[in-house]
mmCIF file of C-alpha atoms in Angstrom:
data_model
loop_
_atom_site.group_PDB
_atom_site.id
_atom_site.type_symbol
_atom_site.label_atom_id
_atom_site.label_comp_id
_atom_site.label_asym_id
_atom_site.label_seq_id
_atom_site.Cartn_x
_atom_site.Cartn_y
_atom_site.Cartn_z
ATOM 1 C CA UNK Q 80 0.000 0.000 0.000
ATOM 2 C CA UNK Q 81 1.138 3.535 -0.606
ATOM 3 C CA UNK Q 82 0.704 6.585 1.552
ATOM 4 C CA UNK Q 83 1.557 10.230 1.727
ATOM 5 C CA UNK Q 84 3.488 9.864 4.998
ATOM 6 C CA UNK Q 85 5.356 7.139 6.839
ATOM 7 C CA UNK Q 86 4.905 8.181 10.483
ATOM 8 C CA UNK Q 87 5.369 4.735 11.975
ATOM 9 C CA UNK Q 88 8.168 3.437 9.791
ATOM 10 C CA UNK Q 89 7.903 0.956 6.981
ATOM 11 C CA UNK Q 90 5.895 -2.088 7.837
ATOM 12 C CA UNK Q 91 6.778 -5.565 6.638
ATOM 13 C CA UNK Q 92 4.871 -7.557 4.087
ATOM 14 C CA UNK Q 93 2.464 -10.116 5.390
ATOM 15 C CA UNK Q 94 0.600 -12.874 3.619
ATOM 16 C CA UNK Q 95 -2.511 -14.233 5.306
ATOM 17 C CA UNK Q 96 -4.500 -17.178 4.032
ATOM 18 C CA UNK Q 97 -8.258 -17.695 4.003
ATOM 19 C CA UNK Q 98 -10.373 -18.941 1.096
ATOM 20 C CA UNK Q 99 -8.146 -16.872 -1.160
ATOM 21 C CA UNK Q 100 -4.662 -15.539 -0.526
ATOM 22 C CA UNK Q 101 -4.801 -11.917 0.577
ATOM 23 C CA UNK Q 102 -1.503 -10.126 0.135
ATOM 24 C CA UNK Q 103 -1.494 -7.395 2.691
ATOM 25 C CA UNK Q 104 1.233 -5.111 1.462
ATOM 26 C CA UNK Q 105 2.946 -2.302 3.269
ATOM 27 C CA UNK Q 106 0.675 -0.882 5.905
ATOM 28 C CA UNK Q 107 -1.374 -3.814 6.839
ATOM 29 C CA UNK Q 108 -0.166 -2.448 10.137
ATOM 30 C CA UNK Q 109 -1.266 1.142 9.575
ATOM 31 C CA UNK Q 110 2.331 2.312 9.390
ATOM 32 C CA UNK Q 111 2.368 3.293 5.760
ATOM 33 C CA UNK Q 112 -1.346 3.868 5.481
ATOM 34 C CA UNK Q 113 -3.447 5.177 8.310
ATOM 35 C CA UNK Q 114 -6.483 3.011 7.901
ATOM 36 C CA UNK Q 115 -9.089 2.222 10.468
ATOM 37 C CA UNK Q 116 -11.011 -0.844 11.249
ATOM 38 C CA UNK Q 117 -14.662 -0.845 12.069
ATOM 39 C CA UNK Q 118 -15.491 -0.786 15.723
ATOM 40 C CA UNK Q 119 -15.506 -4.111 17.471
ATOM 41 C CA UNK Q 120 -15.222 -5.884 20.816
ATOM 42 C CA UNK Q 121 -13.958 -9.344 19.956
ATOM 43 C CA UNK Q 122 -16.123 -12.234 21.114
ATOM 44 C CA UNK Q 123 -17.381 -13.675 24.371
ATOM 45 C CA UNK Q 124 -19.113 -16.890 25.305
ATOM 46 C CA UNK Q 125 -22.522 -15.226 25.131
ATOM 47 C CA UNK Q 126 -22.129 -13.725 21.680
ATOM 48 C CA UNK Q 127 -24.355 -14.436 18.709
ATOM 49 C CA UNK Q 128 -22.740 -17.358 16.830
ATOM 50 C CA UNK Q 129 -23.068 -15.472 13.549
ATOM 51 C CA UNK Q 130 -21.243 -12.454 14.936
ATOM 52 C CA UNK Q 131 -18.591 -14.718 16.440
ATOM 53 C CA UNK Q 132 -17.999 -16.293 13.023
ATOM 54 C CA UNK Q 133 -17.885 -12.893 11.324
ATOM 55 C CA UNK Q 134 -15.384 -11.600 13.879
ATOM 56 C CA UNK Q 135 -13.101 -14.623 13.571
ATOM 57 C CA UNK Q 136 -12.994 -14.356 9.792
ATOM 58 C CA UNK Q 137 -12.505 -10.607 9.869
ATOM 59 C CA UNK Q 138 -9.712 -10.824 12.422
ATOM 60 C CA UNK Q 139 -7.911 -13.254 10.101
ATOM 61 C CA UNK Q 140 -8.206 -10.935 7.074
ATOM 62 C CA UNK Q 141 -10.984 -12.994 5.467
ATOM 63 C CA UNK Q 142 -13.249 -10.026 4.805
ATOM 64 C CA UNK Q 143 -15.049 -11.431 1.780
ATOM 65 C CA UNK Q 144 -15.810 -14.663 3.627
ATOM 66 C CA UNK Q 145 -17.101 -12.702 6.617
ATOM 67 C CA UNK Q 146 -19.276 -10.523 4.390
ATOM 68 C CA UNK Q 147 -20.710 -13.612 2.690
ATOM 69 C CA UNK Q 148 -22.216 -14.696 6.017
ATOM 70 C CA UNK Q 149 -24.345 -11.552 6.211
ATOM 71 C CA UNK Q 150 -27.602 -11.208 4.309
ATOM 72 C CA UNK Q 151 -28.144 -7.515 3.465
ATOM 73 C CA UNK Q 152 -31.883 -7.505 4.116
ATOM 74 C CA UNK Q 153 -31.845 -5.131 7.088
ATOM 75 C CA UNK Q 154 -29.999 -1.863 7.528
ATOM 76 C CA UNK Q 155 -27.665 -3.133 10.304
ATOM 77 C CA UNK Q 156 -26.663 -6.237 8.345
ATOM 78 C CA UNK Q 157 -26.168 -4.259 5.145
ATOM 79 C CA UNK Q 158 -24.058 -1.666 6.957
ATOM 80 C CA UNK Q 159 -21.898 -4.306 8.598
ATOM 81 C CA UNK Q 160 -21.406 -6.087 5.278
ATOM 82 C CA UNK Q 161 -20.466 -2.833 3.542
ATOM 83 C CA UNK Q 162 -18.018 -1.938 6.317
ATOM 84 C CA UNK Q 163 -16.271 -5.299 5.962
ATOM 85 C CA UNK Q 164 -15.830 -4.813 2.236
ATOM 86 C CA UNK Q 165 -14.621 -1.236 2.662
ATOM 87 C CA UNK Q 166 -12.076 -2.515 5.182
ATOM 88 C CA UNK Q 167 -10.911 -5.087 2.635
ATOM 89 C CA UNK Q 168 -10.236 -2.270 0.155
ATOM 90 C CA UNK Q 169 -8.060 -0.506 2.714
ATOM 91 C CA UNK Q 170 -5.943 -3.562 3.390
ATOM 92 C CA UNK Q 171 -5.738 -5.152 -0.059
ATOM 93 C CA UNK Q 172 -6.530 -2.372 -2.568
ATOM 94 C CA UNK Q 173 -8.981 -4.828 -4.140
ATOM 95 C CA UNK Q 174 -12.737 -5.287 -4.240
ATOM 96 C CA UNK Q 175 -13.689 -1.678 -4.958
ATOM 97 C CA UNK Q 176 -16.744 -2.552 -7.065
ATOM 98 C CA UNK Q 177 -18.057 -5.011 -4.473
ATOM 99 C CA UNK Q 178 -17.630 -2.449 -1.721
ATOM 100 C CA UNK Q 179 -19.430 0.193 -3.770
ATOM 101 C CA UNK Q 180 -22.350 -2.148 -4.480
ATOM 102 C CA UNK Q 181 -22.609 -3.141 -0.823
ATOM 103 C CA UNK Q 182 -22.499 0.481 0.241
ATOM 104 C CA UNK Q 183 -25.284 1.457 -2.137
ATOM 105 C CA UNK Q 184 -27.436 -1.325 -0.705
ATOM 106 C CA UNK Q 185 -26.732 -0.096 2.822
ATOM 107 C CA UNK Q 186 -27.556 3.482 1.846
ATOM 108 C CA UNK Q 187 -30.854 2.365 0.325
ATOM 109 C CA UNK Q 188 -31.859 0.454 3.473
ATOM 110 C CA UNK Q 189 -30.804 3.152 5.940
ATOM 111 C CA UNK Q 190 -33.755 5.084 7.384
ATOM 112 C CA UNK Q 191 -32.887 6.426 10.834
ATOM 113 C CA UNK Q 192 -30.395 9.241 11.321
ATOM 114 C CA UNK Q 193 -27.947 6.829 12.943
ATOM 115 C CA UNK Q 194 -28.198 4.414 10.013
ATOM 116 C CA UNK Q 195 -27.847 7.150 7.431
ATOM 117 C CA UNK Q 196 -24.947 8.601 9.381
ATOM 118 C CA UNK Q 197 -23.204 5.236 9.541
ATOM 119 C CA UNK Q 198 -23.661 4.773 5.798
ATOM 120 C CA UNK Q 199 -22.230 8.238 5.157
ATOM 121 C CA UNK Q 200 -19.284 7.390 7.407
ATOM 122 C CA UNK Q 201 -18.548 4.287 5.311
ATOM 123 C CA UNK Q 202 -18.958 6.335 2.128
ATOM 124 C CA UNK Q 203 -16.342 8.739 3.441
ATOM 125 C CA UNK Q 204 -14.018 5.888 4.347
ATOM 126 C CA UNK Q 205 -14.280 4.316 0.894
ATOM 127 C CA UNK Q 206 -13.550 7.663 -0.761
ATOM 128 C CA UNK Q 207 -10.616 8.179 1.617
ATOM 129 C CA UNK Q 208 -9.190 4.762 0.750
ATOM 130 C CA UNK Q 209 -9.537 5.429 -2.969
ATOM 131 C CA UNK Q 210 -7.667 8.715 -2.587
ATOM 132 C CA UNK Q 211 -4.964 7.315 -0.328
ATOM 133 C CA UNK Q 212 -4.207 4.390 -2.616
ATOM 134 C CA UNK Q 213 -4.183 6.520 -5.750
ATOM 135 C CA UNK Q 214 -7.141 4.744 -7.325
ATOM 136 C CA UNK Q 215 -9.011 8.017 -7.812
ATOM 137 C CA UNK Q 216 -8.861 11.358 -6.033
ATOM 138 C CA UNK Q 217 -12.063 11.455 -3.999
ATOM 139 C CA UNK Q 218 -10.840 13.672 -1.167
ATOM 140 C CA UNK Q 219 -13.691 16.157 -1.562
ATOM 141 C CA UNK Q 220 -16.214 13.319 -1.520
ATOM 142 C CA UNK Q 221 -14.615 11.901 1.622
ATOM 143 C CA UNK Q 222 -14.818 15.231 3.445
ATOM 144 C CA UNK Q 223 -18.401 15.819 2.322
ATOM 145 C CA UNK Q 224 -19.519 12.339 3.358
ATOM 146 C CA UNK Q 225 -17.953 12.608 6.801
ATOM 147 C CA UNK Q 226 -19.524 16.035 7.137
ATOM 148 C CA UNK Q 227 -22.946 14.502 6.412
ATOM 149 C CA UNK Q 228 -22.245 11.813 8.966
ATOM 150 C CA UNK Q 229 -21.387 14.452 11.565
ATOM 151 C CA UNK Q 230 -24.730 16.150 10.949
ATOM 152 C CA UNK Q 231 -26.616 12.863 11.388
ATOM 153 C CA UNK Q 232 -24.801 11.117 14.242
ATOM 154 C CA UNK Q 233 -25.541 12.793 17.550
ATOM 155 C CA UNK Q 234 -22.654 13.907 19.771
ATOM 156 C CA UNK Q 235 -22.091 11.202 22.341
ATOM 157 C CA UNK Q 236 -23.609 8.464 20.180
ATOM 158 C CA UNK Q 237 -21.600 5.274 19.789
ATOM 159 C CA UNK Q 238 -20.936 5.874 16.097
ATOM 160 C CA UNK Q 239 -19.476 9.291 16.776
ATOM 161 C CA UNK Q 240 -16.174 7.875 18.037
ATOM 162 C CA UNK Q 241 -15.509 6.021 14.790
ATOM 163 C CA UNK Q 242 -16.489 9.121 12.819
ATOM 164 C CA UNK Q 243 -14.073 11.264 14.840
ATOM 165 C CA UNK Q 244 -11.313 8.749 14.221
ATOM 166 C CA UNK Q 245 -11.891 8.793 10.487
ATOM 167 C CA UNK Q 246 -11.922 12.569 10.436
ATOM 168 C CA UNK Q 247 -8.551 12.350 12.128
ATOM 169 C CA UNK Q 248 -7.284 10.144 9.319
ATOM 170 C CA UNK Q 249 -8.277 12.730 6.739
ATOM 171 C CA UNK Q 250 -6.615 15.481 8.741
ATOM 172 C CA UNK Q 251 -3.395 13.526 9.166
ATOM 173 C CA UNK Q 252 -3.028 11.933 5.749
ATOM 174 C CA UNK Q 253 -4.888 14.140 3.283
ATOM 175 C CA UNK Q 254 -4.746 17.593 4.861
ATOM 176 C CA UNK Q 255 -1.320 17.086 6.476
ATOM 177 C CA UNK Q 256 -2.683 18.672 9.671
ATOM 178 C CA UNK Q 257 -1.288 16.686 12.619
ATOM 179 C CA UNK Q 258 -2.702 18.993 15.294
ATOM 180 C CA UNK Q 259 -6.231 18.619 13.934
ATOM 181 C CA UNK Q 260 -5.652 14.887 13.627
ATOM 182 C CA UNK Q 261 -4.532 14.634 17.246
ATOM 183 C CA UNK Q 262 -7.629 16.480 18.446
ATOM 184 C CA UNK Q 263 -9.879 14.163 16.428
ATOM 185 C CA UNK Q 264 -8.071 11.044 17.660
ATOM 186 C CA UNK Q 265 -8.425 12.224 21.253
ATOM 187 C CA UNK Q 266 -12.171 12.736 20.798
ATOM 188 C CA UNK Q 267 -12.379 9.271 19.280
ATOM 189 C CA UNK Q 268 -10.354 7.831 22.161
ATOM 190 C CA UNK Q 269 -12.696 9.382 24.713
ATOM 191 C CA UNK Q 270 -15.742 8.108 22.826
ATOM 192 C CA UNK Q 271 -14.334 4.601 22.470
ATOM 193 C CA UNK Q 272 -13.602 4.559 26.201
ATOM 194 C CA UNK Q 273 -17.107 5.767 27.065
ATOM 195 C CA UNK Q 274 -18.732 3.133 24.846
ATOM 196 C CA UNK Q 275 -16.357 0.281 25.750
ATOM 197 C CA UNK Q 276 -15.067 -0.204 22.206
ATOM 198 C CA UNK Q 277 -11.659 -1.826 22.730
ATOM 199 C CA UNK Q 278 -10.809 -2.390 19.079
ATOM 200 C CA UNK Q 279 -11.286 1.268 18.247
ATOM 201 C CA UNK Q 280 -9.197 2.085 21.324
ATOM 202 C CA UNK Q 281 -6.393 -0.009 19.869
ATOM 203 C CA UNK Q 282 -6.465 2.249 16.803
ATOM 204 C CA UNK Q 283 -6.637 5.516 18.718
ATOM 205 C CA UNK Q 284 -3.744 4.441 20.935
ATOM 206 C CA UNK Q 285 -1.781 3.490 17.833
ATOM 207 C CA UNK Q 286 -2.337 6.679 15.875
ATOM 208 C CA UNK Q 287 -1.763 8.959 18.847
ATOM 209 C CA UNK Q 288 1.469 7.039 19.398
ATOM 210 C CA UNK Q 289 2.416 7.577 15.770
ATOM 211 C CA UNK Q 290 1.998 11.324 16.121
ATOM 212 C CA UNK Q 291 4.010 11.267 19.347
ATOM 213 C CA UNK Q 292 6.788 9.363 17.595
ATOM 214 C CA UNK Q 293 6.945 11.954 14.840
ATOM 215 C CA UNK Q 294 7.452 14.624 17.499
ATOM 216 C CA UNK Q 295 10.185 12.695 19.272
ATOM 217 C CA UNK Q 296 8.074 11.799 22.322
ATOM 218 C CA UNK Q 297 9.447 8.268 22.544
ATOM 219 C CA UNK Q 298 8.069 7.302 25.957
ATOM 220 C CA UNK Q 299 4.559 8.384 24.981
ATOM 221 C CA UNK Q 300 4.865 6.603 21.647
ATOM 222 C CA UNK Q 301 6.031 3.338 23.196
ATOM 223 C CA UNK Q 302 3.233 3.453 25.762
ATOM 224 C CA UNK Q 303 0.616 3.946 23.044
ATOM 225 C CA UNK Q 304 2.006 1.186 20.847
ATOM 226 C CA UNK Q 305 2.168 -1.165 23.836
ATOM 227 C CA UNK Q 306 -1.453 -0.467 24.761
ATOM 228 C CA UNK Q 307 -2.552 -1.035 21.162
ATOM 229 C CA UNK Q 308 -0.713 -4.361 21.044
ATOM 230 C CA UNK Q 309 -2.099 -5.476 24.404
ATOM 231 C CA UNK Q 310 -5.682 -4.831 23.334
ATOM 232 C CA UNK Q 311 -5.269 -6.586 20.006
ATOM 233 C CA UNK Q 312 -3.751 -9.641 21.636
ATOM 234 C CA UNK Q 313 -6.588 -9.769 24.172
ATOM 235 C CA UNK Q 314 -9.201 -9.501 21.415
ATOM 236 C CA UNK Q 315 -7.520 -12.001 19.128
ATOM 237 C CA UNK Q 316 -7.322 -9.381 16.370
ATOM 238 C CA UNK Q 317 -4.732 -11.347 14.430
ATOM 239 C CA UNK Q 318 -4.554 -9.124 11.371
ATOM 240 C CA UNK Q 319 -3.436 -6.230 13.546
ATOM 241 C CA UNK Q 320 -1.192 -7.994 16.058
ATOM 242 C CA UNK Q 321 1.944 -8.550 13.969
ATOM 243 C CA UNK Q 322 2.139 -4.966 12.692
ATOM 244 C CA UNK Q 323 1.543 -3.703 16.229
ATOM 245 C CA UNK Q 324 4.572 -5.713 17.321
ATOM 246 C CA UNK Q 325 6.606 -4.143 14.517
ATOM 247 C CA UNK Q 326 5.676 -0.609 15.555
ATOM 248 C CA UNK Q 327 6.506 -1.253 19.199
ATOM 249 C CA UNK Q 328 9.857 -2.772 18.260
ATOM 250 C CA UNK Q 329 10.703 0.163 15.993
ATOM 251 C CA UNK Q 330 9.706 2.911 18.451
#
């Protein structure tokens, strides 16, 4: 994967296997490309078996297989399916048409403000990924979509933390505005803490650490990378564990 900055150092190449080989180049580990995952909490004994299966596939980089388990007949299922396929684009730079189709289905099924806001947030993320990877410059679309999401998702709502994080990505990697990015990441971190979203916390820790590293704050950077790694290991988020180890070792 390509990026406009390399704040966390160059990540290694990783190859993960599921139904198909997925070559996760460069910033599988968010070093070369500041991507975000969807929110998530891992699994517990009381979880829905379907969601447990989706999580396990997703955490192993099998996004298409995870998406295939979801029938897009309701807004929540369609949104989750679209988010998985958008995430695949970020990691693999493949599957753009499938992600676009899934997103259109989710947008058509979304009725409440929260659902429409979540769909707009995914629209912004897909446009961001397209811009970052040089597929097509959709920076204006990304900003507009995240702006729509901000108007629809109430402050303090669960989805607001993910939105704030993604606005931080645009600030850091498209606008080259690290101070604005830090403020957005901190809002996302507070929201993820309030809503007990550990996976998103692993991303906010990681990106705040990356900014600290760029400024020479090594102790703060190492602490953030260590927290990100700890959370990912606890959740079993395999696709993010190896690159988290790399960042901690390089800090």
